[in-house]
Short mmCIF file of C-alpha atoms in Angstrom, two decimals:
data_model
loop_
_atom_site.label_atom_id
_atom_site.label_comp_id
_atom_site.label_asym_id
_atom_site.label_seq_id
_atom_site.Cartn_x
_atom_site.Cartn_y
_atom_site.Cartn_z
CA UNK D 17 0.00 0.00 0.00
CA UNK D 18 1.60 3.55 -0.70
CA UNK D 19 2.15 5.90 2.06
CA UNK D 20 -1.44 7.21 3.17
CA UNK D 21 0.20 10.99 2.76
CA UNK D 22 0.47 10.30 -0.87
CA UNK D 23 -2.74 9.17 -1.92
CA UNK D 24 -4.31 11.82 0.15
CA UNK D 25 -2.45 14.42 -1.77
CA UNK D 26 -3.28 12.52 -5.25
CA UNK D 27 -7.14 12.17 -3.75
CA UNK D 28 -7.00 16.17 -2.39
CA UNK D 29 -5.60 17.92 -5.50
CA UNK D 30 -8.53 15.87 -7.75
CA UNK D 31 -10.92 17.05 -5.61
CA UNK D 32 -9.95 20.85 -5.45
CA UNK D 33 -9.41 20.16 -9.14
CA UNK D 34 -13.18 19.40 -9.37
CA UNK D 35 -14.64 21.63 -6.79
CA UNK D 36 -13.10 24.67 -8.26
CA UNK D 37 -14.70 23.42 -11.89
CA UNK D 38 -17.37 23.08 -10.56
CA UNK D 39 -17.45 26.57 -9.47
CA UNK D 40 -18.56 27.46 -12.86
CA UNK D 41 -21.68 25.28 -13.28
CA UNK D 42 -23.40 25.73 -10.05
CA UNK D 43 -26.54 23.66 -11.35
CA UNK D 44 -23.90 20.88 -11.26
CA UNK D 45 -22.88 21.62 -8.27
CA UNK D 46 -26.02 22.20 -6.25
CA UNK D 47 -27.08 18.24 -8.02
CA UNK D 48 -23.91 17.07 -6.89
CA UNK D 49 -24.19 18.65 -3.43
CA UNK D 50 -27.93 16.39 -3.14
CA UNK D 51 -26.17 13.00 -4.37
CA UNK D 52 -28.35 10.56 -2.19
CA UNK D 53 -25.38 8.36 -0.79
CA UNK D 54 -21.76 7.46 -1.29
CA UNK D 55 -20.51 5.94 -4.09
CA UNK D 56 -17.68 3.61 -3.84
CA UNK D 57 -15.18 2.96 -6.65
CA UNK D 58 -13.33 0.17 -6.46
CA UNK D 59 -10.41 -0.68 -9.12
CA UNK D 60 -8.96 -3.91 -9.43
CA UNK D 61 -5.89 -2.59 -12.13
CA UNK D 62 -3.83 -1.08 -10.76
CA UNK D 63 -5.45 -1.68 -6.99
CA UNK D 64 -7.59 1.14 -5.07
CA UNK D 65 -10.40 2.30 -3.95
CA UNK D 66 -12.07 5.74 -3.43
CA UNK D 67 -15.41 6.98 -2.19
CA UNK D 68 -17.64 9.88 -4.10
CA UNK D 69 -19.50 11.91 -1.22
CA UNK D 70 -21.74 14.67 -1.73
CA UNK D 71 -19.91 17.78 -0.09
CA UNK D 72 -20.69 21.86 0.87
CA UNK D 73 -18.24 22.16 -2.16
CA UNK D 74 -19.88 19.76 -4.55
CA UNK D 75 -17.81 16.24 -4.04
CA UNK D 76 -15.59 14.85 -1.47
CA UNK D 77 -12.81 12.04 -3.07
CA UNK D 78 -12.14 10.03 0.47
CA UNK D 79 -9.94 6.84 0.70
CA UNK D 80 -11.64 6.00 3.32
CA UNK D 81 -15.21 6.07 4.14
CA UNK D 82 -16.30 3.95 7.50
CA UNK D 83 -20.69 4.02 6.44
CA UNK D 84 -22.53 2.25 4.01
CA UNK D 85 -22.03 3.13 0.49
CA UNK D 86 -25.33 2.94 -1.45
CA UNK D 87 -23.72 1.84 -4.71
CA UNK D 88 -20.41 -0.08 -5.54
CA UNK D 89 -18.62 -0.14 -8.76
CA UNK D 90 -15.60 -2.61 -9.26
CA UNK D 91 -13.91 -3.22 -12.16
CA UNK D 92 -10.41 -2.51 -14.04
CA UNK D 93 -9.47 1.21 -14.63
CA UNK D 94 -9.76 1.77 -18.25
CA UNK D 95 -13.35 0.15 -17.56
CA UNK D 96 -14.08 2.71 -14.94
CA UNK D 97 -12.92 5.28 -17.65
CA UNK D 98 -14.84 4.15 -20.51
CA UNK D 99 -17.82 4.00 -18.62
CA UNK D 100 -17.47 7.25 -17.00
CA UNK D 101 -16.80 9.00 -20.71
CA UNK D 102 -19.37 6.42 -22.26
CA UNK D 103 -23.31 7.58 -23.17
CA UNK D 104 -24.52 4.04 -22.96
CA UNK D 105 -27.44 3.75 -20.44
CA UNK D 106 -26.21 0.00 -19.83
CA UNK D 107 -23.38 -1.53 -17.83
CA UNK D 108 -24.07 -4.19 -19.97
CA UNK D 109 -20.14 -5.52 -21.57
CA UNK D 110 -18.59 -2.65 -20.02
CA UNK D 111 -16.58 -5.26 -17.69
CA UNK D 112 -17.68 -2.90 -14.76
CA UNK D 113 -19.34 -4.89 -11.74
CA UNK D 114 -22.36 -3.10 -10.28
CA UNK D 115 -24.05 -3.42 -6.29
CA UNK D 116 -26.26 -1.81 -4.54
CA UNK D 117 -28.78 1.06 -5.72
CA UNK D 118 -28.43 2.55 -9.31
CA UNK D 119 -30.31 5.45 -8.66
CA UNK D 120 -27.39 6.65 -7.35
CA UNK D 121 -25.19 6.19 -10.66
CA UNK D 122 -27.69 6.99 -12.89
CA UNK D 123 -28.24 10.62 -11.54
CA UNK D 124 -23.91 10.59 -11.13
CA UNK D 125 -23.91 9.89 -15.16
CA UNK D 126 -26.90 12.24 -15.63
CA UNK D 127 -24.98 15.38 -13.50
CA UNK D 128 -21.80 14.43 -15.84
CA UNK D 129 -23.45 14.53 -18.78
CA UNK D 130 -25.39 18.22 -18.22
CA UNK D 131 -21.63 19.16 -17.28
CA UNK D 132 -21.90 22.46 -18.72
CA UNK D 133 -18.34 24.92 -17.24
CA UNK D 134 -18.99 28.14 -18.04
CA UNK D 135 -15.68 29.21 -18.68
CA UNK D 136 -16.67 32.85 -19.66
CA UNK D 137 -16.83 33.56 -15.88
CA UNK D 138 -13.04 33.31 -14.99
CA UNK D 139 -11.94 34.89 -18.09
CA UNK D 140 -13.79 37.93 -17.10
CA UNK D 141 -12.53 37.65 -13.49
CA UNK D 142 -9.34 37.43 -15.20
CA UNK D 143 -9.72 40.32 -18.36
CA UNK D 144 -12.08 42.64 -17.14
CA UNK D 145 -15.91 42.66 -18.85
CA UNK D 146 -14.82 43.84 -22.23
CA UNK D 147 -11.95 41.70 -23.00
CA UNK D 148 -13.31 38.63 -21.47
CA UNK D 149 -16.51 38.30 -23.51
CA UNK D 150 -14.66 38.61 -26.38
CA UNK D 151 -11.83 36.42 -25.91
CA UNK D 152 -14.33 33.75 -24.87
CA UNK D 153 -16.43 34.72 -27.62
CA UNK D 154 -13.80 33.43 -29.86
CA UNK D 155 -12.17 31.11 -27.96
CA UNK D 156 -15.96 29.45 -28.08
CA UNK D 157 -16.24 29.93 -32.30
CA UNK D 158 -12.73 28.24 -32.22
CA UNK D 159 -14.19 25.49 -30.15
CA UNK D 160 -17.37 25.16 -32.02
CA UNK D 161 -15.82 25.08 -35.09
CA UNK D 162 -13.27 22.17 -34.00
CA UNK D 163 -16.56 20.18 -32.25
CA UNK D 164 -18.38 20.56 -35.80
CA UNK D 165 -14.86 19.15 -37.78
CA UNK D 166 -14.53 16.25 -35.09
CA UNK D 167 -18.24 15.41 -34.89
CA UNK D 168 -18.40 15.08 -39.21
CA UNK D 169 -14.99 13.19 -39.41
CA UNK D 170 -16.12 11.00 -36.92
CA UNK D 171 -19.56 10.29 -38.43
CA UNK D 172 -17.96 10.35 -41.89
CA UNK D 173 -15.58 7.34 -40.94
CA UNK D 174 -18.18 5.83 -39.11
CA UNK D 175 -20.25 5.51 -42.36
CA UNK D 176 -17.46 4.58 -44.68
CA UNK D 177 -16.33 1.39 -42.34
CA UNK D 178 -19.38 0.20 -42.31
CA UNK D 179 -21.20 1.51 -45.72
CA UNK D 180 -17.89 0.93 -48.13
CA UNK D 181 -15.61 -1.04 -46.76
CA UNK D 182 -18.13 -3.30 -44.96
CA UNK D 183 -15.71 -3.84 -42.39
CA UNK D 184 -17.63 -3.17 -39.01
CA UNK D 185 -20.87 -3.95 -38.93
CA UNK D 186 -23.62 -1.53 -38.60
CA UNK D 187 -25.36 -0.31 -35.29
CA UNK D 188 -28.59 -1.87 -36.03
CA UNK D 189 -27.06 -5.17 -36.81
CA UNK D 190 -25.11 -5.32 -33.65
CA UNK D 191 -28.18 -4.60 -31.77
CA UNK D 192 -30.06 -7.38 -33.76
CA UNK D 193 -27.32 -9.98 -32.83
CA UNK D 194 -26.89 -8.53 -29.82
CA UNK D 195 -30.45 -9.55 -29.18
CA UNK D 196 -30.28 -12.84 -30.67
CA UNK D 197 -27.37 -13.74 -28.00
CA UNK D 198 -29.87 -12.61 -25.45
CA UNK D 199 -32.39 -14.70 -26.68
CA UNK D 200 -30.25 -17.79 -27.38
CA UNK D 201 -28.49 -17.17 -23.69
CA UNK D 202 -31.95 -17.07 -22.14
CA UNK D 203 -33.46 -20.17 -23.68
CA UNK D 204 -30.24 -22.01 -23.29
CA UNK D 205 -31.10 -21.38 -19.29
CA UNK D 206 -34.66 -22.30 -19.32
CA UNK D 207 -33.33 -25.40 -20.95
CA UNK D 208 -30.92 -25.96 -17.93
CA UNK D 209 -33.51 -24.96 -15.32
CA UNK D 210 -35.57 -27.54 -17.26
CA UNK D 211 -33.13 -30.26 -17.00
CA UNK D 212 -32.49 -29.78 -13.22
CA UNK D 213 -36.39 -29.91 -12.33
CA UNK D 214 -36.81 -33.42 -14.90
CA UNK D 215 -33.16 -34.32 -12.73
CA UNK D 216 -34.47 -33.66 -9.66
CA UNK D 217 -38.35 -35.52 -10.25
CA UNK D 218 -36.49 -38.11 -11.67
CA UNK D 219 -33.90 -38.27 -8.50
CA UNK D 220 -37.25 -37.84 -6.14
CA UNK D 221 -38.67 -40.79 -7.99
CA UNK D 222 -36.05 -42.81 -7.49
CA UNK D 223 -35.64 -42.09 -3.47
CA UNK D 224 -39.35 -42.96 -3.29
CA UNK D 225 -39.71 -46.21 -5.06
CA UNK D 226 -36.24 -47.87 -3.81
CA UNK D 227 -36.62 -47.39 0.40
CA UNK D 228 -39.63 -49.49 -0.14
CA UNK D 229 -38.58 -52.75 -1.03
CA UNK D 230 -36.11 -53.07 1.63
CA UNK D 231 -38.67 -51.91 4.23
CA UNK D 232 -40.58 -55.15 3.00
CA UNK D 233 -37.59 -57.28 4.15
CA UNK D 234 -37.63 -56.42 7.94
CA UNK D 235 -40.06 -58.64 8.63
CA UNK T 4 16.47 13.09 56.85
CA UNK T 5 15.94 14.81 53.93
CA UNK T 6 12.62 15.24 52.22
CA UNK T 7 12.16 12.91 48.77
CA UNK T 8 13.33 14.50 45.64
CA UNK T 9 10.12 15.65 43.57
CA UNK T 10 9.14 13.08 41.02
CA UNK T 11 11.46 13.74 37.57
CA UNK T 12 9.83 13.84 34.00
CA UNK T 13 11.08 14.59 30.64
CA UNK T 14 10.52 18.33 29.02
CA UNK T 15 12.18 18.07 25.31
CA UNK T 16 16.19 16.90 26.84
CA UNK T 17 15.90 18.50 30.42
CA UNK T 18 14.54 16.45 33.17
CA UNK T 19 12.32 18.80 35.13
CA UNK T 20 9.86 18.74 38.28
CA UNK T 21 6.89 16.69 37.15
CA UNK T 22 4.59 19.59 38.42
CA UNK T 23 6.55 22.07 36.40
CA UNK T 24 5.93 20.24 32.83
CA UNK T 25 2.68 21.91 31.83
CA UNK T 26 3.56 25.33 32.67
CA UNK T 27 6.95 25.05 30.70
CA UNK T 28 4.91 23.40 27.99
CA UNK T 29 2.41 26.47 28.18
CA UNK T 30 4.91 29.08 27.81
CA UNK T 31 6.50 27.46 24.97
CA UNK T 32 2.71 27.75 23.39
CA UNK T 33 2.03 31.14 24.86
CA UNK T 34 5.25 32.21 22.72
CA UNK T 35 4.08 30.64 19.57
CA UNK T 36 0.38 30.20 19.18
CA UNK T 37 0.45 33.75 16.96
CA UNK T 38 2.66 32.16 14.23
CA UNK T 39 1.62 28.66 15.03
CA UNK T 40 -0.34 28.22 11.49
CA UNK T 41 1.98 30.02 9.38
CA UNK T 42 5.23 27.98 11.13
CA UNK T 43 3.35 24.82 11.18
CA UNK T 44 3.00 25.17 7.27
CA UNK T 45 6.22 25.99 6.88
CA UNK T 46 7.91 23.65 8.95
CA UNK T 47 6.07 20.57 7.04
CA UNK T 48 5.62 22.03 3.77
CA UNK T 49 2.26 21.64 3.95
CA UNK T 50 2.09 18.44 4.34
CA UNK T 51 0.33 18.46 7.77
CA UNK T 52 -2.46 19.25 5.65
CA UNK T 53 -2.37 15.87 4.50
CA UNK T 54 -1.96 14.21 7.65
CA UNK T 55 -5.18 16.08 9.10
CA UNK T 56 -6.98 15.02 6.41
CA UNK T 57 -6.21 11.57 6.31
CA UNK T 58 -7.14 11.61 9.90
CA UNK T 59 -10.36 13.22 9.29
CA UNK T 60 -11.45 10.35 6.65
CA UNK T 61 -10.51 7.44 9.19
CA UNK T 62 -12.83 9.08 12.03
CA UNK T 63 -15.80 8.04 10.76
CA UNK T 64 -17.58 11.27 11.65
CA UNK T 65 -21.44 11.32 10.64
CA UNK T 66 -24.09 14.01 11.18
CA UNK T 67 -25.50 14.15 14.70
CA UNK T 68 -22.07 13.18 16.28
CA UNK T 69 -20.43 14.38 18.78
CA UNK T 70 -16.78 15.21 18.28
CA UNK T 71 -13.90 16.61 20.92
CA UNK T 72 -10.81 17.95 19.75
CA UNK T 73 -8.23 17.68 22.39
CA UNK T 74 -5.16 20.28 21.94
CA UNK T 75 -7.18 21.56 19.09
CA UNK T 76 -5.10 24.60 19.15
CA UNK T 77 -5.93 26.55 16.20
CA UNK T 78 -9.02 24.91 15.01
CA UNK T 79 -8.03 23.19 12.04
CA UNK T 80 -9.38 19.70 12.92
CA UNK T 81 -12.91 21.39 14.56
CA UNK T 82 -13.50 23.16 11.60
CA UNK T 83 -13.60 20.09 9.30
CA UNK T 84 -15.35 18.31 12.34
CA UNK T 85 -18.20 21.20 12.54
CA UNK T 86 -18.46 20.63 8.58
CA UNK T 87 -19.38 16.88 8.94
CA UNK T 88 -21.51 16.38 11.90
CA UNK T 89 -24.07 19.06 10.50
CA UNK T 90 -26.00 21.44 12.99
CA UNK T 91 -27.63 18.63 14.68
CA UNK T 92 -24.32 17.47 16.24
CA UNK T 93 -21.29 19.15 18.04
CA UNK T 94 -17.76 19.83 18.07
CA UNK T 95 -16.11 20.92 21.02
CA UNK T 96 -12.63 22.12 20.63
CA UNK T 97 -10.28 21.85 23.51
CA UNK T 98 -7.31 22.77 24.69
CA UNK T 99 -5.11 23.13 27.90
CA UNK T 100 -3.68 27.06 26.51
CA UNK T 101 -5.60 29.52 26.40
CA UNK T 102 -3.61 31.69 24.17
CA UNK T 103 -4.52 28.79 21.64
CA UNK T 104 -7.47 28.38 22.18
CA UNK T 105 -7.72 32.05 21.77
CA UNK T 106 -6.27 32.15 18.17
CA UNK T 107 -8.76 28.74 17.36
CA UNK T 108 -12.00 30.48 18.11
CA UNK T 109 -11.38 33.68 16.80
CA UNK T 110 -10.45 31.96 13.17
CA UNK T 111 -13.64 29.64 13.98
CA UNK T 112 -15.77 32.52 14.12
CA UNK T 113 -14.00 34.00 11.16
CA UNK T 114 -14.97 31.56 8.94
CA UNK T 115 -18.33 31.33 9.94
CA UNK T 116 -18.66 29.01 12.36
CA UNK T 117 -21.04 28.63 15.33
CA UNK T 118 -23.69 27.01 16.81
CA UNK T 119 -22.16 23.28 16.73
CA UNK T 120 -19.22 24.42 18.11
CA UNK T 121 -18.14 24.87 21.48
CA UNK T 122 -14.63 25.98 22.91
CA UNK T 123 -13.20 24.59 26.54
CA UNK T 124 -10.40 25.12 27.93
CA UNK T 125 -9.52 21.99 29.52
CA UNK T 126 -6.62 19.50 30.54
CA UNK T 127 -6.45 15.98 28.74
CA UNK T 128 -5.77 14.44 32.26
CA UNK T 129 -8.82 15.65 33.74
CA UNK T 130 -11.09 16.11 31.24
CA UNK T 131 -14.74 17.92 31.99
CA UNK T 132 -16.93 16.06 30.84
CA UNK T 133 -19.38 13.63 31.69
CA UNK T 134 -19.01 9.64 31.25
CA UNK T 135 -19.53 8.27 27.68
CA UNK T 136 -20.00 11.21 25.77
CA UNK T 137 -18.64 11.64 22.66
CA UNK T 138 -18.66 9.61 19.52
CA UNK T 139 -15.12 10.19 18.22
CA UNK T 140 -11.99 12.53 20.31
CA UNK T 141 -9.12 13.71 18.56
CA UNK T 142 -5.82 14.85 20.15
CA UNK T 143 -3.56 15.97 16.89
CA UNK T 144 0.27 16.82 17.80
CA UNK T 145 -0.70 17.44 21.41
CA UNK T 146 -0.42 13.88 23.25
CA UNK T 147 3.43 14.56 23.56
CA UNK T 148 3.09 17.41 25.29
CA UNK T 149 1.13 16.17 27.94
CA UNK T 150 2.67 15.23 31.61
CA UNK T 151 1.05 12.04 32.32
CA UNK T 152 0.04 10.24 28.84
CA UNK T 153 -1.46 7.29 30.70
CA UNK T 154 -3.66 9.25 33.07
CA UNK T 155 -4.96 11.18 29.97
CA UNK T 156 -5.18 7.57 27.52
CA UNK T 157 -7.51 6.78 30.07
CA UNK T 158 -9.79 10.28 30.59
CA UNK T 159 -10.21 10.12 27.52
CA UNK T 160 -11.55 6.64 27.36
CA UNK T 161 -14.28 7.59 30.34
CA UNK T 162 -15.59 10.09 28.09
CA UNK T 163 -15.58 8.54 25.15
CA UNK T 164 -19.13 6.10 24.08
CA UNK T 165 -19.01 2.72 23.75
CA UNK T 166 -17.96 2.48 20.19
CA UNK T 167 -16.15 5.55 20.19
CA UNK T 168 -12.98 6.22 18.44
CA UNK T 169 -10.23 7.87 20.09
CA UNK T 170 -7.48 8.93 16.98
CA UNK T 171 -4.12 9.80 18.07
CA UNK T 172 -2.55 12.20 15.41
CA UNK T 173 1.27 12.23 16.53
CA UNK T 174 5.00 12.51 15.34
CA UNK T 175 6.58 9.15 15.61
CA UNK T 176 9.70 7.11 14.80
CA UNK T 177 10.48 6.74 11.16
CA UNK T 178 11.40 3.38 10.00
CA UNK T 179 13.95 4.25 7.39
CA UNK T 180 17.49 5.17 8.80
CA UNK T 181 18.37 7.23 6.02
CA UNK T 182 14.90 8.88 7.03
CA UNK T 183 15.45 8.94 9.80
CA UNK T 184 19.35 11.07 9.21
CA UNK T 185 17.75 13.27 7.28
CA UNK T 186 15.03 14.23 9.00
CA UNK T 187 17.28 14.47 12.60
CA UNK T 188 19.52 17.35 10.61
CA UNK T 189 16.72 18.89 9.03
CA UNK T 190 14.41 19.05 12.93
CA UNK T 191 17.88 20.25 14.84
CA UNK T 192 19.33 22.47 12.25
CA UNK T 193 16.93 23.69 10.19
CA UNK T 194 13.59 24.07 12.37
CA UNK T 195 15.21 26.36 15.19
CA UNK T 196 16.79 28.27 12.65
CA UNK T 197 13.53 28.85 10.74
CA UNK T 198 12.12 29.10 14.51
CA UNK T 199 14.50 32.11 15.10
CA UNK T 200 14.09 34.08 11.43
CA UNK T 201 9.97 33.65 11.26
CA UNK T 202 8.88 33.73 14.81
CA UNK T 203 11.76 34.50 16.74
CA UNK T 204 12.20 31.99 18.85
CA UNK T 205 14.73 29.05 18.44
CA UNK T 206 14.13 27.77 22.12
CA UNK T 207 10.12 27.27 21.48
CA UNK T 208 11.58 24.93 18.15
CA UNK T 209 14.45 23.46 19.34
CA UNK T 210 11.71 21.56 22.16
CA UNK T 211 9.59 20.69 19.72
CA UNK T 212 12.21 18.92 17.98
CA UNK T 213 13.46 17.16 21.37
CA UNK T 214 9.98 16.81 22.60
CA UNK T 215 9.29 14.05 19.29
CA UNK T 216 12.58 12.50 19.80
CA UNK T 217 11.14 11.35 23.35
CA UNK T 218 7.69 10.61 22.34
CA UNK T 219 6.98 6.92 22.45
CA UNK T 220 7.22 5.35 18.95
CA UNK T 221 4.65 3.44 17.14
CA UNK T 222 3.92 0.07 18.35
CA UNK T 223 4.62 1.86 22.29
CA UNK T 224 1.71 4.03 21.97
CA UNK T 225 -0.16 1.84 20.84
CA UNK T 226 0.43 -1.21 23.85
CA UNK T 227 -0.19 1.77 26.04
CA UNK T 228 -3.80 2.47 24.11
CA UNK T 229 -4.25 -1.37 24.97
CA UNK T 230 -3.05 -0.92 28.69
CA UNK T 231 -5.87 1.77 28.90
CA UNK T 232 -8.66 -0.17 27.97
CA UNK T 233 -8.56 0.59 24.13
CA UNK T 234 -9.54 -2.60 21.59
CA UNK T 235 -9.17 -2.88 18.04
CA UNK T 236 -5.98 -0.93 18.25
CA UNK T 237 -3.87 0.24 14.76
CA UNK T 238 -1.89 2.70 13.66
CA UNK T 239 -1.09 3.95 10.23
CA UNK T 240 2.13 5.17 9.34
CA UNK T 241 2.41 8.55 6.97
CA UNK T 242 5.29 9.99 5.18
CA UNK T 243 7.50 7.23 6.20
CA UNK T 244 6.84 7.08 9.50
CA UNK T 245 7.75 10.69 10.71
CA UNK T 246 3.80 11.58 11.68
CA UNK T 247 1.40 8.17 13.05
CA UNK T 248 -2.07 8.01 13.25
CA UNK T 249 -3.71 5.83 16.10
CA UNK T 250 -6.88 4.39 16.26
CA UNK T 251 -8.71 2.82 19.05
CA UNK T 252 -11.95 2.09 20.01
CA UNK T 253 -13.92 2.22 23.76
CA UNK T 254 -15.07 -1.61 24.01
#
């Protein structure tokens, strides 16, 4: 285990880190500050574990948290990661382990995704109220101009795997055989449950017919 | 014959009068409770920050509880303590100085806080409260300090609920030698020097220094937690050893 001082430090700084964001989107914030329980996080690669309290500030990070937690996640880092930057509404193949109350997660993913910094604020703390509007006017067009680029390349490559090159398959498909697995999966274990019970009859069967004859030896 | 020689105990290197302990310990924090935060950030680098923290996660401390802070000196502790247990519970910050305790509530107040907080002035050997009172006490960098550790293990225990948690925030022994080099040079060269150039005052620093060196080390505090009555006894080692955090817990 690394020295406690160190992971406090590494757990501290994060936190300030967000709480001082969060300064800028008080909506967040004030959802944050509601949070109804503790969230634990638990990563298995590399090994630790930290704990997501509501706080007067918006979150507290603890390594340590000696309650309850109403909802556990466990799984490997990147996991943690992907489903933290993810949009899916299911933990469903995202290796991540869920326990406990999901309420609690789903408002957590629904605070992250409304995450909206306004990041005119400190630039006006910072230039004054003429300057700042207009260097985050810009600064925004820049943005919004790169966000347009990235979202068409990304759509544009999306379409031409799957539409020319036929390489990945498309979403619709995936969902189809997705739900085909499902299906298959779930008959598959009604035919196991199936087999136990005929198993089990057929076991109960057995027990009742074979104590009999030897009960007609005692005598 | 002549009359017994008063009993002897240990103030940083000197041996002194056992009843003269606490008022040479007071003087040295009459001297520095102005620059205590300042001093206390600089001497660490901040890191006692950490520590406190750390601490403050392992207490367990939920709404409604009710928290002391023994030696609480300038409030740091109490005001993270007032944050958790909410207005229903209560914090009340102790400590045997009053010029301390002084400095603690007036930055209390300053940062806006009241009515779950309550300041005592009080000794850890004889503490003034009633039997099985409080859900968690603290004593951060002030057990050393104190004449008769034992006596105040174990007032501290009578106060303290059944379930309670008593954390024990303290330098220790450092379990690296090269650590342990370092850190001798840097706590009899460098503090008293930084003692004399910020607050003007070398002696007040050079004790401090001493006054660790004779604190009991790690697994000595805690065998005397268990000789008080204290179960479920642990301590966690930060920054290599040089501060330890002790936990026990009133059976």
């Amino acid at each position: 285990m690394p020295d406690p001082s160190l992971r406090t430090a590494a757990l501290a700084a994060l936190e300030s880190t967000v709480n001082t964001a969060l300064r800028y989107d008080p909506a967040t914030r004030d959802g944050l500050r509601q949070l109804p329980g503790v969230l634990e996080i638990e990563s298995t690669t590399p090994a630790f574990r930290l704990y997501v309290a509501p706080a007067d500030a918006g979150v507290a990070l603890l390594g340590h948290y000696r309650g309850e937690p109403s909802t556990r996640l466990r799984g490997t880092l990147p996991a943690l990661l992907a489903l933290a930057a993810g949009d899916g509404d299911s933990l469903a193949g995202s290796g991540v382990d869920i326990c406990g109350s999901t309420a609690l997660l789903n408002e957590l993913r629904r605070l992250l995704r409304q995450l909206d910094i306004d990041w005119e604020e400190p630039l006006c703390r910072l230039l004054g109220d003429i300057a700042g509007p207009l260097a985050a006017g810009a600064l925004r067009q820049s943005f919004g101009w790169l966000a347009a680029r990235g979202a068409n390349t990304e759509r544009l490559l999306a379409e031409y795997l799957t539409e020319e090159l036929r390489s990945l398959p498309a979403a619709a498909e995936v969902r189809a055989f997705c739900d085909d697995v499902d299906d298959l999966r779930l008959r598959a274990d009604r035919l196991d449950a199936r087999f136990a019970q005929l198993g089990q009859t057929a076991a109960q069967a057995a027990s009742a017919s074979s104590p009999a004859p030897q009960q007609h030896k005692v005598p | 014959m002549p009359p017994p020689p008063p009993p002897k105990t240990h103030f940083g290197y000197q041996q002194v009068d056992t009843e003269d302990k606490a008022a040479r310990v007071a003087d040295v924090f009459h001297s520095v409770a102005a620059r205590y935060d300042i001093m206390n950030d600089l001497m660490s680098g901040g890191i006692h920050r950490l520590w406190k923290r750390f601490s403050i996660e392992l207490s367990g401390v939920r709404p409604g509880h009710k928290v002391l802070d023994i030696a609480g000196g300038t409030g740091d502790l109490s005001y993270r303590f007032t944050r958790l247990v909410g207005p229903e519970g209560q914090v009340v910050l102790a400590d045997i100085n009053a010029s301390m305790l002084k400095v603690g509530r007036d930055r209390l107040l300053d940062r806006g806080v009241g009515g779950n907080l309550q300041v005592a002035q009080a000794d850890a050997q004889n503490l003034p409260f009633p039997d099985n009172t409080f859900d968690c006490i603290s004593i951060a960098f002030g057990l050393r300090n104190v004449t008769d550790k034992d006596s105040a293990l174990r007032a501290m225990l009578r106060v303290l609920k059944p379930g309670g948690r008593l954390l024990v925030l303290e330098f220790s022994k450092p379990g690296n030698t090269l650590l342990q080099k370092a850190y001798d040079t840097y706590s009899f060269r460098v503090l008293p020097l930084m003692g004399k150039l910020v607050a003007n005052d070398a002696d007040s620093y050079r004790y401090l220094a001493e006054s660790i060196r004779m604190h009991p080390d790690q697994e000595t505090l805690k065998a005397m937690m268990q000789a008080a009555g204290y179960c479920n006894c642990e301590f966690y080692n930060m920054t290599g050893g040089i501060v330890a955090l002790h936990r026990g817990i009133k059976p």
